[in-house]
mmCIF file of C-alpha atoms in Angstrom:
data_model
loop_
_atom_site.group_PDB
_atom_site.id
_atom_site.type_symbol
_atom_site.label_atom_id
_atom_site.label_comp_id
_atom_site.label_asym_id
_atom_site.label_seq_id
_atom_site.Cartn_x
_atom_site.Cartn_y
_atom_site.Cartn_z
ATOM 1 C CA MET S 8 -0.965 -2.912 -15.568
ATOM 2 C CA GLU S 9 -1.571 -5.219 -12.600
ATOM 3 C CA LEU S 10 1.152 -6.461 -10.227
ATOM 4 C CA ASN S 11 0.528 -8.981 -7.342
ATOM 5 C CA ASN S 12 2.813 -10.341 -4.703
ATOM 6 C CA SER S 13 1.712 -12.719 -1.889
ATOM 7 C CA ALA S 14 5.221 -13.746 -0.432
ATOM 8 C CA GLU S 15 4.305 -17.458 -0.811
ATOM 9 C CA GLY S 16 7.287 -18.291 -2.984
ATOM 10 C CA GLY S 17 9.871 -17.376 -0.292
ATOM 11 C CA THR S 18 11.633 -19.220 2.447
ATOM 12 C CA ASN S 19 10.845 -18.447 6.214
ATOM 13 C CA GLY S 20 13.568 -16.196 7.579
ATOM 14 C CA THR S 21 15.226 -15.471 4.217
ATOM 15 C CA THR S 22 16.047 -11.840 3.298
ATOM 16 C CA VAL S 23 13.889 -10.615 0.474
ATOM 17 C CA SER S 24 15.593 -9.825 -2.934
ATOM 18 C CA ALA S 25 14.453 -9.029 -6.350
ATOM 19 C CA ALA S 26 15.674 -12.521 -7.374
ATOM 20 C CA ASN S 27 13.755 -14.449 -4.826
ATOM 21 C CA SER S 28 10.444 -12.392 -4.570
ATOM 22 C CA GLY S 29 8.699 -13.879 -7.620
ATOM 23 C CA GLY S 30 7.692 -17.433 -8.388
ATOM 24 C CA ALA S 31 4.751 -18.531 -6.282
ATOM 25 C CA SER S 32 4.741 -15.135 -4.664
ATOM 26 C CA GLY S 33 3.569 -13.486 -8.008
ATOM 27 C CA ASN S 34 5.166 -10.555 -9.630
ATOM 28 C CA PRO S 35 8.709 -10.026 -8.255
ATOM 29 C CA PHE S 36 9.899 -6.791 -6.898
ATOM 30 C CA ASP S 37 12.431 -5.030 -9.013
ATOM 31 C CA SER S 38 14.313 -3.578 -6.179
ATOM 32 C CA THR S 39 14.926 -4.049 -2.410
ATOM 33 C CA VAL S 40 16.816 -1.745 -0.092
ATOM 34 C CA GLY S 41 17.604 -1.377 3.640
ATOM 35 C CA THR S 42 19.472 -2.425 6.731
ATOM 36 C CA PRO S 43 18.207 -4.555 8.201
ATOM 37 C CA THR S 44 16.267 -5.809 5.126
ATOM 38 C CA ILE S 45 12.764 -7.118 4.827
ATOM 39 C CA THR S 46 12.433 -10.951 5.407
ATOM 40 C CA PHE S 47 9.988 -13.748 4.465
ATOM 41 C CA ASP S 48 8.223 -14.604 7.737
ATOM 42 C CA ASN S 49 5.639 -17.100 9.046
ATOM 43 C CA THR S 50 4.814 -15.439 12.327
ATOM 44 C CA GLN S 51 1.878 -13.557 10.884
ATOM 45 C CA ALA S 52 0.704 -14.428 7.328
ATOM 46 C CA LEU S 53 -2.453 -14.705 5.328
ATOM 47 C CA GLY S 54 -1.017 -17.907 3.751
ATOM 48 C CA ALA S 55 2.189 -19.557 4.674
ATOM 49 C CA LEU S 56 4.403 -16.439 4.540
ATOM 50 C CA SER S 57 4.318 -12.596 4.502
ATOM 51 C CA TYR S 58 6.878 -9.760 4.536
ATOM 52 C CA LYS S 59 8.302 -8.903 7.991
ATOM 53 C CA VAL S 60 9.500 -5.340 8.383
ATOM 54 C CA VAL S 61 11.611 -4.444 11.546
ATOM 55 C CA ALA S 62 12.110 -0.795 11.281
ATOM 56 C CA GLY S 63 14.724 0.979 13.288
ATOM 57 C CA ALA S 64 17.717 3.035 12.340
ATOM 58 C CA SER S 65 17.265 3.067 8.477
ATOM 59 C CA ALA S 66 14.823 2.730 5.762
ATOM 60 C CA GLN S 67 13.810 -0.513 4.135
ATOM 61 C CA GLN S 68 11.641 -1.267 1.166
ATOM 62 C CA VAL S 69 10.549 -3.549 -1.532
ATOM 63 C CA ALA S 70 9.654 -1.722 -4.733
ATOM 64 C CA TRP S 71 8.142 -2.142 -8.268
ATOM 65 C CA THR S 72 9.967 0.300 -10.492
ATOM 66 C CA SER S 73 9.187 1.545 -13.956
ATOM 67 C CA ALA S 74 10.347 -1.706 -15.421
ATOM 68 C CA SER S 75 7.321 -3.455 -14.043
ATOM 69 C CA HIS S 76 5.039 -0.517 -12.991
ATOM 70 C CA GLY S 77 5.430 1.469 -16.027
ATOM 71 C CA THR S 78 4.452 5.268 -15.997
ATOM 72 C CA GLN S 79 0.912 5.657 -14.729
ATOM 73 C CA ALA S 80 -1.298 8.716 -14.320
ATOM 74 C CA GLU S 81 -3.767 6.804 -12.134
ATOM 75 C CA THR S 82 -3.417 3.733 -9.866
ATOM 76 C CA TRP S 83 -5.318 1.588 -7.410
ATOM 77 C CA GLY S 84 -3.807 -0.722 -4.912
ATOM 78 C CA ARG S 85 -4.168 -2.882 -1.851
ATOM 79 C CA PHE S 86 -1.957 -4.339 0.891
ATOM 80 C CA TYR S 87 -2.766 -6.076 4.187
ATOM 81 C CA LEU S 88 -1.027 -4.874 7.328
ATOM 82 C CA TRP S 89 -0.433 -6.664 10.651
ATOM 83 C CA SER S 90 1.122 -4.181 13.098
ATOM 84 C CA SER S 91 2.461 -5.209 16.495
ATOM 85 C CA SER S 92 1.971 -1.595 17.747
ATOM 86 C CA ALA S 93 2.007 1.907 16.429
ATOM 87 C CA PRO S 94 5.552 3.186 15.484
ATOM 88 C CA SER S 95 7.663 5.049 17.981
ATOM 89 C CA GLY S 96 7.534 8.006 15.595
ATOM 90 C CA VAL S 97 5.971 8.637 12.183
ATOM 91 C CA THR S 98 7.062 6.236 9.375
ATOM 92 C CA GLY S 99 5.989 5.993 5.782
ATOM 93 C CA ILE S 100 4.769 2.516 4.776
ATOM 94 C CA VAL S 101 3.951 3.192 1.085
ATOM 95 C CA ARG S 102 5.583 5.745 -1.136
ATOM 96 C CA TRP S 103 4.689 6.650 -4.696
ATOM 97 C CA VAL S 104 7.586 8.150 -6.789
ATOM 98 C CA THR S 105 7.800 10.001 -10.041
ATOM 99 C CA GLY S 106 11.056 10.746 -11.725
ATOM 100 C CA GLY S 107 13.017 9.846 -8.519
ATOM 101 C CA SER S 108 11.049 12.293 -6.370
ATOM 102 C CA GLN S 109 8.120 11.439 -3.993
ATOM 103 C CA ALA S 110 4.794 11.878 -5.493
ATOM 104 C CA ALA S 111 2.745 10.852 -2.464
ATOM 105 C CA ARG S 112 3.226 8.887 0.814
ATOM 106 C CA LEU S 113 1.140 6.820 3.203
ATOM 107 C CA ARG S 114 2.285 7.635 6.730
ATOM 108 C CA TYR S 115 1.838 5.602 9.862
ATOM 109 C CA GLU S 116 1.762 7.973 12.751
ATOM 110 C CA SER S 117 2.777 7.411 16.403
ATOM 111 C CA THR S 118 -0.850 7.876 17.224
ATOM 112 C CA GLY S 119 -1.909 4.865 15.062
ATOM 113 C CA LEU S 120 -3.477 6.985 12.482
ATOM 114 C CA LEU S 121 -2.744 6.750 8.704
ATOM 115 C CA THR S 122 -2.005 9.939 6.810
ATOM 116 C CA LEU S 123 -1.964 10.353 3.114
ATOM 117 C CA SER S 124 0.541 13.074 2.251
ATOM 118 C CA ASP S 125 1.595 14.787 -0.947
ATOM 119 C CA ALA S 126 4.761 15.251 -2.724
ATOM 120 C CA GLY S 127 6.064 17.723 -0.174
ATOM 121 C CA ASN S 128 4.829 15.521 2.779
ATOM 122 C CA ALA S 129 1.915 17.853 3.559
ATOM 123 C CA ALA S 130 -1.158 15.890 4.757
ATOM 124 C CA GLU S 131 -4.122 15.618 2.438
ATOM 125 C CA PHE S 132 -6.183 13.613 5.092
ATOM 126 C CA ALA S 133 -5.918 11.312 8.032
ATOM 127 C CA THR S 134 -7.984 8.453 9.345
ATOM 128 C CA ALA S 135 -10.257 9.408 12.178
ATOM 129 C CA SER S 136 -9.258 6.288 14.289
ATOM 130 C CA PRO S 137 -6.092 4.436 14.848
ATOM 131 C CA ILE S 138 -5.838 1.240 12.806
ATOM 132 C CA PRO S 139 -6.118 -1.835 14.945
ATOM 133 C CA THR S 140 -2.960 -3.628 16.117
ATOM 134 C CA GLY S 141 -2.507 -7.302 16.600
ATOM 135 C CA GLN S 142 -4.741 -8.348 13.568
ATOM 136 C CA TRP S 143 -4.718 -8.069 9.807
ATOM 137 C CA VAL S 144 -6.148 -4.796 8.395
ATOM 138 C CA ARG S 145 -6.748 -4.285 4.668
ATOM 139 C CA ILE S 146 -5.755 -0.843 3.089
ATOM 140 C CA GLU S 147 -6.698 0.159 -0.348
ATOM 141 C CA TRP S 148 -5.990 3.444 -2.353
ATOM 142 C CA HIS S 149 -6.782 5.174 -5.495
ATOM 143 C CA LEU S 150 -4.470 8.018 -6.571
ATOM 144 C CA GLN S 151 -4.364 10.278 -9.730
ATOM 145 C CA PHE S 152 -0.994 11.634 -10.592
ATOM 146 C CA VAL S 153 -1.921 14.607 -12.719
ATOM 147 C CA ALA S 154 -0.968 18.289 -12.628
ATOM 148 C CA SER S 155 -4.116 19.638 -10.989
ATOM 149 C CA GLY S 156 -7.379 18.271 -9.448
ATOM 150 C CA ALA S 157 -5.884 14.929 -8.487
ATOM 151 C CA VAL S 158 -8.420 12.577 -6.853
ATOM 152 C CA VAL S 159 -6.999 10.975 -3.728
ATOM 153 C CA GLU S 160 -8.842 8.096 -1.981
ATOM 154 C CA LEU S 161 -7.983 5.840 0.866
ATOM 155 C CA ARG S 162 -10.112 3.009 2.334
ATOM 156 C CA THR S 163 -9.433 0.870 5.476
ATOM 157 C CA TYR S 164 -10.926 -2.367 6.340
ATOM 158 C CA ASN S 165 -10.712 -3.512 10.040
ATOM 159 C CA SER S 166 -12.426 -6.639 8.977
ATOM 160 C CA PRO S 167 -10.011 -7.475 6.162
ATOM 161 C CA ASP S 168 -12.336 -9.611 3.995
ATOM 162 C CA SER S 169 -15.245 -7.075 4.190
ATOM 163 C CA ALA S 170 -16.672 -5.211 1.337
ATOM 164 C CA THR S 171 -17.594 -2.312 3.535
ATOM 165 C CA PRO S 172 -14.757 0.031 4.502
ATOM 166 C CA SER S 173 -14.292 1.042 8.211
ATOM 167 C CA GLU S 174 -13.246 4.346 6.875
ATOM 168 C CA ASN S 175 -13.466 5.865 3.273
ATOM 169 C CA LEU S 176 -11.587 8.967 2.849
ATOM 170 C CA SER S 177 -11.299 11.214 -0.246
ATOM 171 C CA THR S 178 -10.137 14.641 -1.402
ATOM 172 C CA VAL S 179 -9.069 16.445 -4.549
ATOM 173 C CA ALA S 180 -5.323 17.170 -4.027
ATOM 174 C CA ALA S 181 -2.975 19.828 -5.665
ATOM 175 C CA GLY S 182 0.371 18.634 -4.617
ATOM 176 C CA LEU S 183 0.877 15.101 -6.041
ATOM 177 C CA GLY S 184 3.618 14.295 -8.423
ATOM 178 C CA VAL S 185 2.755 13.722 -12.162
ATOM 179 C CA ASN S 186 2.801 10.224 -13.714
ATOM 180 C CA CYS S 187 3.930 7.775 -11.001
ATOM 181 C CA ASP S 188 6.633 5.306 -12.159
ATOM 182 C CA ARG S 189 7.518 3.507 -8.880
ATOM 183 C CA VAL S 190 5.890 2.363 -5.727
ATOM 184 C CA GLU S 191 7.567 1.288 -2.666
ATOM 185 C CA PHE S 192 6.396 -0.777 0.427
ATOM 186 C CA GLY S 193 8.106 -0.944 3.876
ATOM 187 C CA SER S 194 9.553 1.720 6.194
ATOM 188 C CA PHE S 195 10.887 4.981 5.335
ATOM 189 C CA ASN S 196 11.975 6.592 8.579
ATOM 190 C CA SER S 197 14.088 5.823 11.674
ATOM 191 C CA ALA S 198 11.117 5.090 13.953
ATOM 192 C CA THR S 199 11.011 1.792 15.718
ATOM 193 C CA TRP S 200 8.283 -0.466 14.476
ATOM 194 C CA THR S 201 7.611 -4.089 13.600
ATOM 195 C CA GLY S 202 4.936 -5.049 10.987
ATOM 196 C CA TRP S 203 3.944 -7.637 8.446
ATOM 197 C CA LEU S 204 2.766 -6.955 4.766
ATOM 198 C CA ASP S 205 0.874 -9.374 2.659
ATOM 199 C CA GLY S 206 -1.382 -9.506 -0.368
ATOM 200 C CA ILE S 207 0.251 -6.596 -2.033
ATOM 201 C CA GLN S 208 -1.378 -5.336 -5.311
ATOM 202 C CA VAL S 209 -0.957 -2.379 -7.662
ATOM 203 C CA ASN S 210 -3.144 -1.936 -10.780
ATOM 204 C CA SER S 211 -4.375 0.622 -13.244
ATOM 205 C CA THR S 212 -8.019 -0.279 -13.584
ATOM 206 C CA GLY S 213 -10.049 -0.284 -10.374
ATOM 207 C CA TRP S 214 -10.425 -1.136 -6.626
ATOM 208 C CA PRO S 215 -8.841 -4.535 -5.969
ATOM 209 C CA GLY S 216 -11.121 -5.733 -3.168
ATOM 210 C CA PRO S 217 -9.972 -8.569 -0.944
ATOM 211 C CA ILE S 218 -7.663 -11.271 -2.065
ATOM 212 C CA THR S 219 -10.615 -13.676 -2.553
ATOM 213 C CA ARG S 220 -12.136 -11.741 -5.279
ATOM 214 C CA ARG S 221 -11.452 -8.841 -7.861
ATOM 215 C CA THR S 222 -14.188 -6.350 -8.628
ATOM 216 C CA ALA S 223 -14.883 -5.456 -12.349
ATOM 217 C CA PRO S 224 -13.374 -2.318 -13.621
ATOM 218 C CA LEU S 225 -15.484 0.751 -12.858
ATOM 219 C CA LEU S 226 -17.832 2.006 -15.561
ATOM 220 C CA ALA S 227 -19.376 5.131 -13.988
ATOM 221 C CA THR S 228 -18.203 8.445 -15.213
ATOM 222 C CA ARG S 229 -16.510 10.948 -12.882
ATOM 223 C CA THR S 230 -18.600 13.502 -11.112
ATOM 224 C CA ALA S 231 -16.755 16.575 -9.816
ATOM 225 C CA GLY S 232 -13.475 14.823 -10.557
ATOM 226 C CA VAL S 233 -14.178 11.667 -8.337
ATOM 227 C CA ARG S 234 -14.788 8.334 -9.790
ATOM 228 C CA ALA S 235 -17.897 6.545 -8.396
ATOM 229 C CA THR S 236 -17.376 3.047 -7.137
ATOM 230 C CA ARG S 237 -19.282 -0.182 -6.664
ATOM 231 C CA TRP S 238 -18.726 -3.490 -5.054
#
């Protein structure tokens, strides 16, 4: 499984829907929700367009459901984030779902930190430093959706095309859902926040790396439950 979406097939200012999110953008999203909804926008973009999220009173997301994502025991992924500022309160920006319930969530805190939380929203770890605002930041993850001993990893890249992460976090989690069948991007809380998402990818084989290249699948065996990586 590999899904990619770059927003390049949209029209500036248009509301994103499942029907218009494919084409030159890549793999279309299966579902979009929210008021106001996410729009195609050229204010900040890696190419011509990106996805603008204006968070406020309600949640808004684009999602790949089981129709495209399938049911996965392990996924890697990437997205680029341009944030005008930290949110007024905590908001989720990525959510992994299994059987209709949260399996894990990436939270953007009012402090500017990112927190990876489990099915019950308990924090597994948080970045040591706030992510930069007013620039593109690349964020990648690796999650295992298994009953116990789930590997959870997060990498942030303040230089978005770099091969060296600004922060590289990992742990073995106990509270993730089993067999993820849906992944959602956007805003999940009522906090005020404006951000742009681009270069979105989910896959089941290895770390994506920047848009300009894709690393080969990892061949190293796990040691103490954590898969070694190489660039």
